[in-house]
Coordinates of N, CA and C and ligand atoms in Angstrom, one line a residue:
M1 N 96.6 235.2 186.1 CA 97.3 235.5 186.3 C 98.8 236.0 187.4
Y2 N 99.4 235.2 187.3 CA 100.1 235.7 188.5 C 100.6 237.3 188.4
R3 N 101.0 238.3 189.4 CA 101.5 239.6 188.8 C 103.0 239.6 189.0
I4 N 103.6 239.7 188.7 CA 105.0 240.1 188.8 C 105.8 241.9 189.2
L5 N 106.2 242.2 190.2 CA 107.0 243.5 190.2 C 108.6 243.6 190.4
I6 N 108.7 244.1 188.9 CA 110.0 243.6 189.5 C 110.8 245.1 189.1
V7 N 112.0 246.0 190.3 CA 112.6 246.9 190.5 C 114.4 246.8 190.3
E8 N 114.6 246.6 188.9 CA 115.9 246.5 188.4 C 116.2 248.4 188.0
D9 N 117.6 249.1 188.5 CA 117.6 250.0 187.6 C 119.1 249.8 186.4
E10 N 119.1 248.8 186.3 CA 120.1 248.8 184.9 C 118.6 247.8 184.0
E11 N 119.0 248.6 182.8 CA 117.8 248.5 181.6 C 118.1 246.7 181.3
S12 N 119.2 245.8 180.6 CA 119.8 245.0 179.9 C 119.1 244.6 180.8
I13 N 119.2 244.7 182.1 CA 119.0 242.9 183.1 C 117.5 243.4 183.2
R14 N 117.3 244.0 183.5 CA 115.2 244.4 183.9 C 114.8 243.7 182.4
K15 N 114.9 244.3 181.4 CA 114.1 243.8 180.1 C 114.2 242.1 179.9
L16 N 115.9 242.0 179.9 CA 115.5 240.2 179.9 C 114.2 239.3 181.1
I17 N 115.1 239.9 182.1 CA 114.0 239.6 183.0 C 112.9 239.1 182.8
K18 N 111.9 240.0 183.0 CA 110.6 241.1 182.0 C 110.2 239.8 180.6
L19 N 111.2 240.0 179.9 CA 110.7 238.7 178.4 C 110.5 237.5 179.1
N20 N 111.8 237.0 179.9 CA 111.9 235.7 180.2 C 110.7 235.0 181.2
L21 N 110.3 236.0 181.8 CA 109.1 235.8 182.9 C 108.2 235.4 182.3
E22 N 107.9 237.0 181.0 CA 106.8 237.4 180.0 C 106.0 235.2 179.8
I23 N 107.7 234.7 179.0 CA 107.5 234.3 177.2 C 107.2 232.6 178.6
E24 N 107.2 232.6 180.8 CA 106.6 231.8 181.1 C 105.2 232.4 181.9
G25 N 105.1 233.0 181.4 CA 102.7 233.5 182.1 C 103.6 234.1 183.0
Y26 N 103.9 235.3 183.3 CA 103.7 235.8 183.8 C 102.9 237.1 183.6
E27 N 102.6 238.1 183.8 CA 102.7 239.5 183.8 C 103.3 240.7 184.7
V28 N 103.8 241.4 183.5 CA 105.1 241.8 184.7 C 104.9 242.7 184.4
V29 N 104.8 244.2 185.4 CA 105.2 245.3 186.1 C 107.0 245.5 186.3
E30 N 107.1 247.1 185.7 CA 109.1 247.3 186.3 C 109.2 248.4 186.2
A31 N 110.3 249.1 187.3 CA 110.1 249.9 187.9 C 111.7 249.1 187.2
S32 N 112.3 251.4 187.8 CA 113.4 251.7 188.1 C 114.0 252.0 188.9
K33 N 113.7 253.0 189.4 CA 113.7 253.9 190.6 C 112.6 252.9 191.6
G34 N 113.7 253.5 193.3 CA 112.9 253.1 194.2 C 111.2 253.8 194.8
K35 N 111.3 255.1 194.4 CA 110.0 255.4 194.8 C 108.8 255.4 194.2
E36 N 109.5 255.2 192.9 CA 108.6 254.6 191.6 C 106.9 253.5 192.4
A37 N 108.4 252.5 193.1 CA 108.3 251.6 192.6 C 107.1 250.8 194.0
L38 N 107.8 252.1 194.8 CA 106.9 251.8 196.2 C 105.4 252.0 195.8
K39 N 105.2 254.1 195.2 CA 104.1 253.8 194.6 C 103.6 253.2 194.2
I40 N 104.2 252.2 192.2 CA 103.2 251.3 192.2 C 103.0 249.5 192.8
F41 N 103.0 250.1 193.8 CA 102.9 248.9 194.2 C 102.3 248.7 195.1
N42 N 102.0 250.2 196.3 CA 100.8 250.5 196.2 C 99.9 251.1 195.7
E43 N 99.3 251.0 194.7 CA 98.3 251.4 194.2 C 97.6 249.9 192.8
Q44 N 98.8 248.6 193.0 CA 98.8 247.8 191.9 C 98.5 246.7 193.7
R45 N 97.6 245.0 192.4 CA 97.9 244.1 193.9 C 99.6 243.1 193.0
F46 N 99.9 242.8 193.8 CA 101.2 241.6 193.0 C 101.3 240.7 193.9
D47 N 101.9 239.3 193.0 CA 101.4 238.6 194.1 C 103.6 237.7 194.4
L48 N 104.6 238.9 193.3 CA 105.9 238.7 194.2 C 107.2 239.5 193.5
A49 N 107.6 240.3 194.5 CA 108.2 241.3 193.8 C 110.0 240.4 193.6
I50 N 111.1 241.2 193.2 CA 111.8 241.2 192.9 C 112.2 242.9 192.7
L51 N 113.4 242.4 194.1 CA 114.2 243.9 193.8 C 115.6 243.9 194.4
D52 N 116.0 244.3 193.7 CA 117.6 244.7 193.0 C 117.5 245.6 194.3
I53 N 118.7 245.5 194.6 CA 119.8 246.4 196.1 C 119.8 247.6 196.0
M54 N 121.1 247.5 194.8 CA 121.9 249.0 194.5 C 120.8 249.9 193.7
L55 N 119.9 250.9 194.4 CA 119.4 251.4 193.2 C 119.0 253.2 193.3
P56 N 118.6 253.9 192.8 CA 118.9 255.2 192.5 C 117.6 256.3 194.1
E57 N 118.0 256.6 193.9 CA 116.9 257.1 195.7 C 116.9 256.5 197.4
I58 N 115.4 254.8 197.0 CA 115.6 254.5 198.1 C 116.0 253.0 197.6
N59 N 117.2 252.1 197.9 CA 117.5 250.9 197.7 C 116.5 250.1 198.2
G60 N 116.9 248.9 197.4 CA 116.4 247.2 197.4 C 115.7 247.1 199.1
F61 N 116.6 247.1 200.0 CA 116.1 246.5 201.8 C 115.5 248.2 202.0
Q62 N 115.5 248.7 201.9 CA 114.4 249.7 202.4 C 112.9 249.5 201.8
I63 N 112.8 249.8 199.8 CA 111.4 249.3 199.9 C 110.9 247.6 200.3
C64 N 112.1 246.7 200.4 CA 111.5 245.7 201.2 C 111.0 246.1 201.7
E65 N 111.9 246.7 203.4 CA 111.3 246.9 204.5 C 109.8 247.5 204.4
Q66 N 109.6 248.5 203.9 CA 108.1 249.6 203.4 C 107.2 248.1 202.5
I67 N 107.3 248.0 201.6 CA 106.5 246.9 201.2 C 105.9 246.1 202.6
R68 N 107.4 245.4 203.6 CA 107.0 244.3 205.2 C 106.1 245.7 205.6
L69 N 105.8 246.4 205.9 CA 105.4 247.2 206.9 C 103.7 247.2 206.6
N70 N 103.0 246.8 205.9 CA 102.3 246.9 204.7 C 101.5 245.1 204.8
N71 N 102.5 244.2 204.0 CA 102.1 243.2 203.8 C 103.1 242.1 203.9
S72 N 102.6 241.3 204.8 CA 103.4 240.2 205.2 C 103.6 239.1 204.6
S73 N 103.2 238.9 203.4 CA 102.4 237.2 203.1 C 103.0 237.6 201.1
I74 N 103.8 238.1 200.1 CA 104.1 238.0 199.1 C 105.3 237.8 199.3
P75 N 105.5 237.0 198.6 CA 107.4 236.7 198.1 C 107.9 237.7 197.6
I76 N 109.2 238.1 198.2 CA 110.6 238.9 198.5 C 111.5 238.4 197.5
L77 N 111.3 238.3 196.1 CA 113.3 237.5 196.3 C 114.4 238.9 195.4
M78 N 114.6 239.0 196.8 CA 115.8 239.8 196.4 C 117.7 239.8 195.7
L79 N 118.0 241.0 194.9 CA 118.8 240.8 193.2 C 119.7 241.2 194.4
S80 N 121.1 240.9 193.9 CA 122.4 242.2 194.9 C 123.5 241.3 193.2
A81 N 124.5 242.6 193.1 CA 125.8 242.7 192.6 C 126.5 241.6 193.0
K82 N 127.0 241.9 194.4 CA 127.9 241.9 194.8 C 127.4 239.6 195.7
D83 N 127.8 239.1 195.9 CA 127.6 237.4 196.4 C 128.3 238.1 197.7
S84 N 128.0 239.3 198.6 CA 127.6 238.9 200.2 C 127.5 238.2 200.7
T85 N 127.7 237.2 201.7 CA 126.4 236.9 203.0 C 125.9 238.6 203.8
Q86 N 127.3 238.9 204.0 CA 126.0 240.0 204.1 C 124.8 241.3 203.7
D87 N 124.8 241.5 202.8 CA 123.7 241.5 201.8 C 123.2 240.6 202.2
K88 N 123.2 239.0 201.9 CA 121.9 238.3 202.1 C 121.2 238.4 202.9
I89 N 122.2 238.2 204.2 CA 121.8 238.6 205.8 C 120.5 240.0 205.7
H90 N 121.5 241.5 205.7 CA 120.3 242.3 205.6 C 119.2 242.0 204.8
G91 N 119.1 241.7 203.7 CA 118.7 241.6 203.1 C 117.4 240.6 203.5
L92 N 118.4 239.2 204.3 CA 116.8 238.2 204.8 C 116.2 239.3 206.0
K93 N 116.8 240.5 206.7 CA 116.4 240.5 208.0 C 115.5 241.3 208.4
K94 N 115.3 242.0 206.7 CA 114.8 243.6 206.2 C 113.3 242.4 205.7
G95 N 113.6 241.3 205.6 CA 112.6 240.9 205.3 C 111.8 240.1 203.9
A96 N 112.7 240.3 202.9 CA 113.0 238.6 202.0 C 112.4 238.0 202.1
D97 N 112.2 236.5 201.2 CA 112.1 235.5 201.3 C 113.2 234.8 200.9
D98 N 114.0 235.7 199.8 CA 115.6 234.8 199.0 C 116.0 235.4 198.9
Y99 N 117.5 235.1 197.8 CA 118.0 236.2 197.3 C 119.0 235.3 196.6
L100 N 119.3 237.1 195.5 CA 119.5 235.7 194.3 C 121.5 236.5 194.0
A101 N 122.4 236.5 193.3 CA 123.6 236.7 194.0 C 124.0 236.6 192.0
K102 N 123.8 238.5 191.7 CA 124.5 238.9 189.9 C 125.7 238.2 190.2
P103 N 125.9 238.1 189.0 CA 125.3 237.8 187.6 C 125.0 236.0 188.1
F104 N 123.3 236.0 187.7 CA 122.5 234.6 187.5 C 122.0 234.2 186.3
N105 N 121.7 233.3 186.8 CA 121.5 231.9 185.6 C 119.9 232.2 186.2
L106 N 119.6 232.6 184.6 CA 117.9 233.4 184.4 C 117.3 231.6 184.9
E107 N 117.3 229.9 184.5 CA 116.5 229.3 185.0 C 116.7 228.0 186.2
E108 N 117.3 229.3 187.2 CA 117.2 229.2 189.1 C 116.1 230.8 189.3
L109 N 116.5 231.6 188.4 CA 116.0 232.8 188.5 C 114.6 232.4 188.6
L110 N 114.5 231.6 187.7 CA 112.6 231.5 187.2 C 112.4 230.2 188.5
L111 N 113.4 229.3 188.5 CA 112.7 228.4 189.9 C 112.6 228.5 190.9
R112 N 114.0 229.6 191.8 CA 112.9 230.1 192.5 C 111.6 230.9 192.3
I113 N 111.5 232.1 191.6 CA 110.4 232.3 191.3 C 108.9 231.0 192.0
Q114 N 109.3 230.1 190.6 CA 108.0 229.5 191.2 C 107.4 229.3 193.0
K115 N 109.3 228.8 192.6 CA 109.5 227.9 194.5 C 108.2 228.7 195.9
L116 N 108.5 229.8 195.5 CA 108.0 231.0 196.3 C 106.7 230.9 196.1
L117 N 106.2 231.4 194.5 CA 104.3 231.1 194.7 C 103.7 229.9 195.3
Q118 N 104.5 229.1 194.5 CA 103.3 227.8 195.5 C 103.5 228.1 196.7
R119 N 104.4 228.6 197.2 CA 104.6 228.5 198.4 C 103.8 229.3 198.8
S120 N 103.4 230.6 198.6 CA 102.5 231.1 198.7 C 100.8 231.1 198.8
L121 N 101.0 230.3 198.0 CA 99.6 229.8 198.0 C 98.1 230.2 198.8
P122 N 97.1 230.5 198.6 CA 96.4 230.6 200.2 C 96.6 229.4 199.8
Q123 N 95.8 229.1 202.0 CA 96.0 228.0 202.4 C 94.2 228.3 202.6
E124 N 93.9 229.1 202.9 CA 92.2 229.1 203.0 C 91.5 229.4 201.8
K125 N 90.1 228.9 202.3 CA 89.3 229.0 201.8 C 88.7 230.6 199.9
E126 N 89.2 230.0 199.1 CA 89.5 231.7 198.0 C 88.0 232.1 198.5
N127 N 86.7 232.2 199.0 CA 85.2 232.6 198.0 C 85.6 233.1 200.0
I128 N 86.1 233.2 201.1 CA 85.9 234.5 201.9 C 86.3 235.8 201.1
D129 N 86.3 235.9 200.5 CA 86.8 237.7 199.5 C 86.4 237.8 198.5
I130 N 85.3 237.0 198.3 CA 84.8 236.8 197.3 C 83.5 237.6 198.0
F131 N 82.5 239.0 197.6 CA 81.2 240.0 197.9 C 80.4 239.6 196.0
T132 N 79.0 239.0 196.3 CA 78.7 240.0 195.3 C 77.1 240.1 195.8
F133 N 76.9 241.4 194.7 CA 75.5 242.3 195.7 C 74.9 243.0 194.3
G134 N 74.2 242.2 193.8 CA 73.2 243.1 192.3 C 73.6 241.4 191.7
E135 N 74.2 242.5 190.6 CA 75.3 241.6 189.6 C 76.3 242.0 189.6
N136 N 77.1 242.6 191.0 CA 78.6 242.7 190.5 C 79.4 241.9 191.8
R137 N 80.3 241.9 191.4 CA 81.3 240.1 192.5 C 82.5 241.7 191.8
I138 N 83.2 241.3 193.9 CA 84.2 241.4 193.4 C 84.7 240.8 194.4
N139 N 86.3 240.5 194.6 CA 87.2 239.5 195.1 C 88.2 240.4 195.4
L140 N 88.0 240.1 197.2 CA 88.9 241.7 197.4 C 90.6 240.8 197.9
K141 N 90.8 239.5 197.3 CA 91.7 239.4 197.5 C 92.4 239.2 196.5
T142 N 92.3 239.2 195.0 CA 92.6 239.4 193.9 C 92.8 240.7 192.8
Y143 N 91.6 241.8 193.9 CA 91.1 243.6 193.6 C 89.7 243.3 192.0
E144 N 89.9 241.5 191.5 CA 88.9 242.1 190.3 C 88.1 242.1 190.5
A145 N 87.0 243.0 190.1 CA 86.4 243.1 189.7 C 85.0 243.1 188.4
T146 N 83.7 242.8 189.2 CA 83.0 243.4 187.6 C 81.3 243.9 188.1
G147 N 82.1 244.5 187.5 CA 80.2 246.1 187.6 C 80.2 245.8 186.2
T148 N 79.0 247.2 186.0 CA 78.0 247.7 185.3 C 78.6 247.7 183.9
Q149 N 80.1 248.2 184.4 CA 80.4 248.4 182.6 C 81.2 246.9 182.2
G150 N 81.4 245.9 183.0 CA 81.9 244.4 183.1 C 83.1 245.0 184.2
N151 N 84.7 244.1 183.5 CA 85.8 243.4 184.5 C 86.5 244.3 184.0
F152 N 87.1 244.6 186.3 CA 88.3 245.5 185.6 C 89.1 245.4 187.3
V153 N 89.7 246.6 187.2 CA 90.8 245.9 188.6 C 90.9 247.2 189.4
L154 N 90.6 246.8 191.2 CA 90.4 247.5 191.5 C 91.8 248.4 191.8
T155 N 91.7 249.5 192.8 CA 93.2 249.5 193.2 C 92.9 249.2 194.1
N156 N 94.2 249.3 194.9 CA 94.4 249.2 196.2 C 93.9 249.7 197.4
K157 N 93.3 250.8 197.0 CA 92.7 251.6 198.1 C 91.5 251.6 198.0
E158 N 91.0 251.6 196.9 CA 89.7 251.1 196.9 C 89.4 249.6 197.3
A159 N 90.1 248.7 197.9 CA 89.6 247.1 197.5 C 89.3 247.6 199.2
M160 N 90.4 248.6 199.8 CA 90.5 248.2 201.3 C 89.2 249.1 201.8
L161 N 88.9 249.9 201.2 CA 87.7 250.8 201.5 C 86.7 249.6 201.1
L162 N 86.5 249.6 200.2 CA 84.9 248.8 199.8 C 85.0 247.9 201.3
K163 N 85.9 247.2 201.8 CA 86.0 246.3 202.0 C 85.6 246.5 203.7
M164 N 85.8 247.3 204.1 CA 86.1 248.5 204.8 C 84.1 248.4 204.8
L165 N 84.0 248.8 203.9 CA 82.6 249.0 204.0 C 81.8 247.5 204.2
F166 N 81.8 246.8 203.3 CA 81.0 245.3 203.5 C 81.2 244.8 204.9
E167 N 82.4 244.4 205.7 CA 82.3 244.5 206.9 C 81.8 245.1 208.2
R168 N 81.2 247.0 207.6 CA 80.3 246.7 208.0 C 78.8 248.1 207.0
K169 N 78.9 246.9 206.1 CA 77.5 247.3 205.5 C 76.2 247.5 206.5
N170 N 75.0 248.1 206.0 CA 73.7 248.8 206.6 C 73.4 249.2 207.6
E171 N 75.2 250.0 207.8 CA 76.1 250.5 209.5 C 75.8 252.1 208.8
V172 N 76.4 253.2 209.4 CA 76.4 254.8 209.0 C 78.5 253.9 208.7
V173 N 79.5 254.5 208.0 CA 80.8 255.0 208.9 C 81.2 255.9 208.8
S174 N 81.4 256.5 209.4 CA 82.5 258.0 209.4 C 83.1 258.9 208.0
R175 N 83.1 259.4 208.0 CA 84.6 260.1 207.1 C 86.2 260.1 208.1
Q176 N 85.6 259.9 209.3 CA 87.4 260.5 210.3 C 87.4 258.3 210.4
Q177 N 86.5 257.4 210.4 CA 86.4 256.1 210.6 C 87.5 255.7 210.0
I178 N 86.8 256.3 207.8 CA 87.7 255.9 207.4 C 88.4 256.2 206.9
L179 N 89.4 257.5 206.8 CA 90.2 257.9 206.6 C 91.2 256.8 208.0
Q180 N 91.2 257.3 209.2 CA 91.5 255.8 210.0 C 92.4 255.0 209.9
T181 N 91.0 254.1 209.6 CA 91.2 252.5 208.6 C 91.9 252.7 207.6
V182 N 91.0 253.4 206.2 CA 91.9 253.8 205.4 C 93.3 253.5 204.5
W183 N 93.3 255.4 205.6 CA 94.2 255.6 204.9 C 95.9 255.7 206.3
G184 N 95.1 255.5 207.5 CA 96.4 255.0 208.4 C 97.1 256.1 208.7
Y185 N 98.0 256.0 209.1 CA 99.2 256.9 209.4 C 99.4 257.5 208.0
D186 N 99.0 257.6 207.5 CA 99.7 258.1 205.3 C 99.3 260.1 205.6
V187 N 99.4 261.0 205.3 CA 98.9 262.2 205.3 C 97.4 262.1 204.8
Y188 N 97.0 262.5 205.7 CA 95.7 262.6 205.4 C 95.4 262.8 204.1
P189 N 94.1 262.9 203.6 CA 93.7 263.5 202.4 C 92.3 263.8 203.0
S190 N 91.9 264.4 202.3 CA 90.8 265.7 202.6 C 90.1 264.5 202.4
T191 N 88.9 265.4 202.9 CA 87.7 264.5 202.7 C 86.5 263.2 201.2
R192 N 86.7 265.5 200.5 CA 86.5 264.8 198.9 C 87.5 263.0 198.3
T193 N 89.2 263.1 198.5 CA 88.6 262.4 198.2 C 87.9 261.7 198.2
I194 N 87.9 261.2 199.5 CA 86.4 260.0 200.1 C 85.3 259.9 199.0
D195 N 85.3 261.2 198.6 CA 83.7 261.8 198.2 C 83.9 260.8 196.9
N196 N 85.4 261.5 195.9 CA 85.4 260.6 194.8 C 85.4 259.0 194.9
F197 N 85.8 258.5 195.4 CA 85.9 257.2 195.6 C 84.3 256.3 195.8
I198 N 84.0 257.2 196.6 CA 82.6 256.8 196.9 C 82.2 257.4 195.0
L199 N 82.0 258.0 194.7 CA 81.4 258.1 193.2 C 81.9 257.4 192.5
S200 N 83.1 256.5 192.1 CA 83.9 256.3 190.8 C 82.7 254.8 191.7
F201 N 82.7 253.9 192.8 CA 82.4 253.0 193.7 C 80.4 252.9 192.9
R202 N 79.9 254.6 193.2 CA 79.1 254.2 192.2 C 78.8 253.7 190.4
K203 N 79.9 254.6 189.7 CA 79.3 254.1 188.5 C 80.4 253.0 187.8
Y204 N 80.6 252.6 188.8 CA 81.5 251.1 189.0 C 80.1 249.7 189.2
F205 N 79.6 249.6 190.1 CA 78.4 249.6 190.3 C 76.6 249.8 190.3
E206 N 76.6 250.6 190.1 CA 75.4 251.3 190.5 C 74.4 251.5 188.9
K207 N 73.4 250.4 188.9 CA 73.1 250.5 187.5 C 72.8 252.1 186.7
D208 N 72.1 253.0 188.0 CA 72.5 254.5 187.9 C 73.1 254.8 189.1
P209 N 74.8 255.1 188.9 CA 74.5 256.0 189.5 C 74.3 257.8 190.1
K210 N 73.0 258.8 189.5 CA 72.5 259.5 190.5 C 71.6 258.5 191.5
K211 N 71.3 257.9 190.7 CA 70.7 257.1 192.3 C 71.6 255.6 192.2
P212 N 71.5 256.0 193.6 CA 71.8 254.5 194.4 C 71.4 253.9 195.2
E213 N 72.1 252.6 194.9 CA 70.5 251.8 195.5 C 71.7 250.8 196.4
Y214 N 73.4 251.1 195.8 CA 74.3 250.7 197.5 C 75.0 251.5 198.2
F215 N 75.1 252.3 197.2 CA 77.0 253.2 197.9 C 76.0 254.4 198.8
H216 N 75.0 254.9 199.8 CA 74.6 256.1 200.1 C 75.3 257.0 200.9
S217 N 75.1 258.3 200.5 CA 75.5 259.6 201.6 C 74.5 259.2 202.3
I218 N 75.8 259.9 203.7 CA 74.6 260.4 204.5 C 74.9 261.6 205.3
R219 N 74.6 263.1 204.7 CA 75.0 263.7 204.8 C 75.6 264.6 206.1
G220 N 76.7 265.3 205.5 CA 77.2 266.1 207.5 C 77.5 264.7 208.3
V221 N 77.7 263.4 207.7 CA 78.3 262.2 209.1 C 79.2 261.6 207.8
G222 N 78.5 260.6 207.4 CA 79.4 259.1 206.5 C 78.9 259.2 205.4
Y223 N 79.0 257.1 205.2 CA 78.9 256.6 204.1 C 77.8 255.8 204.6
K224 N 77.0 255.1 203.6 CA 76.5 254.0 204.3 C 76.0 252.7 202.9
L225 N 76.2 251.5 203.1 CA 76.6 250.5 202.5 C 75.2 249.7 202.7
V226 N 74.3 249.6 202.0 CA 72.8 248.9 202.0 C 72.9 248.1 200.9
L227 N 73.0 246.8 201.6 CA 72.7 245.0 201.7 C 72.2 244.9 201.8
D228 N 71.2 243.8 201.5 CA 69.9 243.1 201.6 C 70.1 242.0 202.9
Ligands
CA301 CA1 121.7 248.0 190.5

């Protein structure tokens, strides 16, 4: 199911769009403020984002710019109260894919969303991002996973860390390398944070989290994902 993030501070418009998208079968997550929107965006997986321009704290242009720093492919549709060419050009420059001026026709909004989603369909083979080990299955594109407790959805950081461990399976990966790859220039978390991620992975994917078969800690160095 397609997941759409809608960022709009006017509750009545937000609810209206949400309701209509849900009727069309989309899963919708709402945010009313910029910072909240970025936090949600970084923690979850979305197929499309709808951004209002005039928002408290951080405006839609800035959100768009922040999203594009790490994600060049997600379709972004911007909404504006003013039908100004200047706004439109500015939005497209910041990386938006489409632009709709308020008040808009709901049918038009839905059609544009459909078009954007079709255009962004992955061209490459889908199973490139699917990893299986034991009875576990992880889709690094959709973040959907099946572990010892059943189906669940990974967070963005969990998926990034798993991807790194898969790419370097059976090698020791240092905490420093993990910090650089997964957290980049963000505020560095403590190494304790990484330990907690590994503890979560054991809970998700190990038959006995106390005796890990896959996710090993190498004392004083880092971690190793052991796969046959
Ligand atoms: Ca607004």
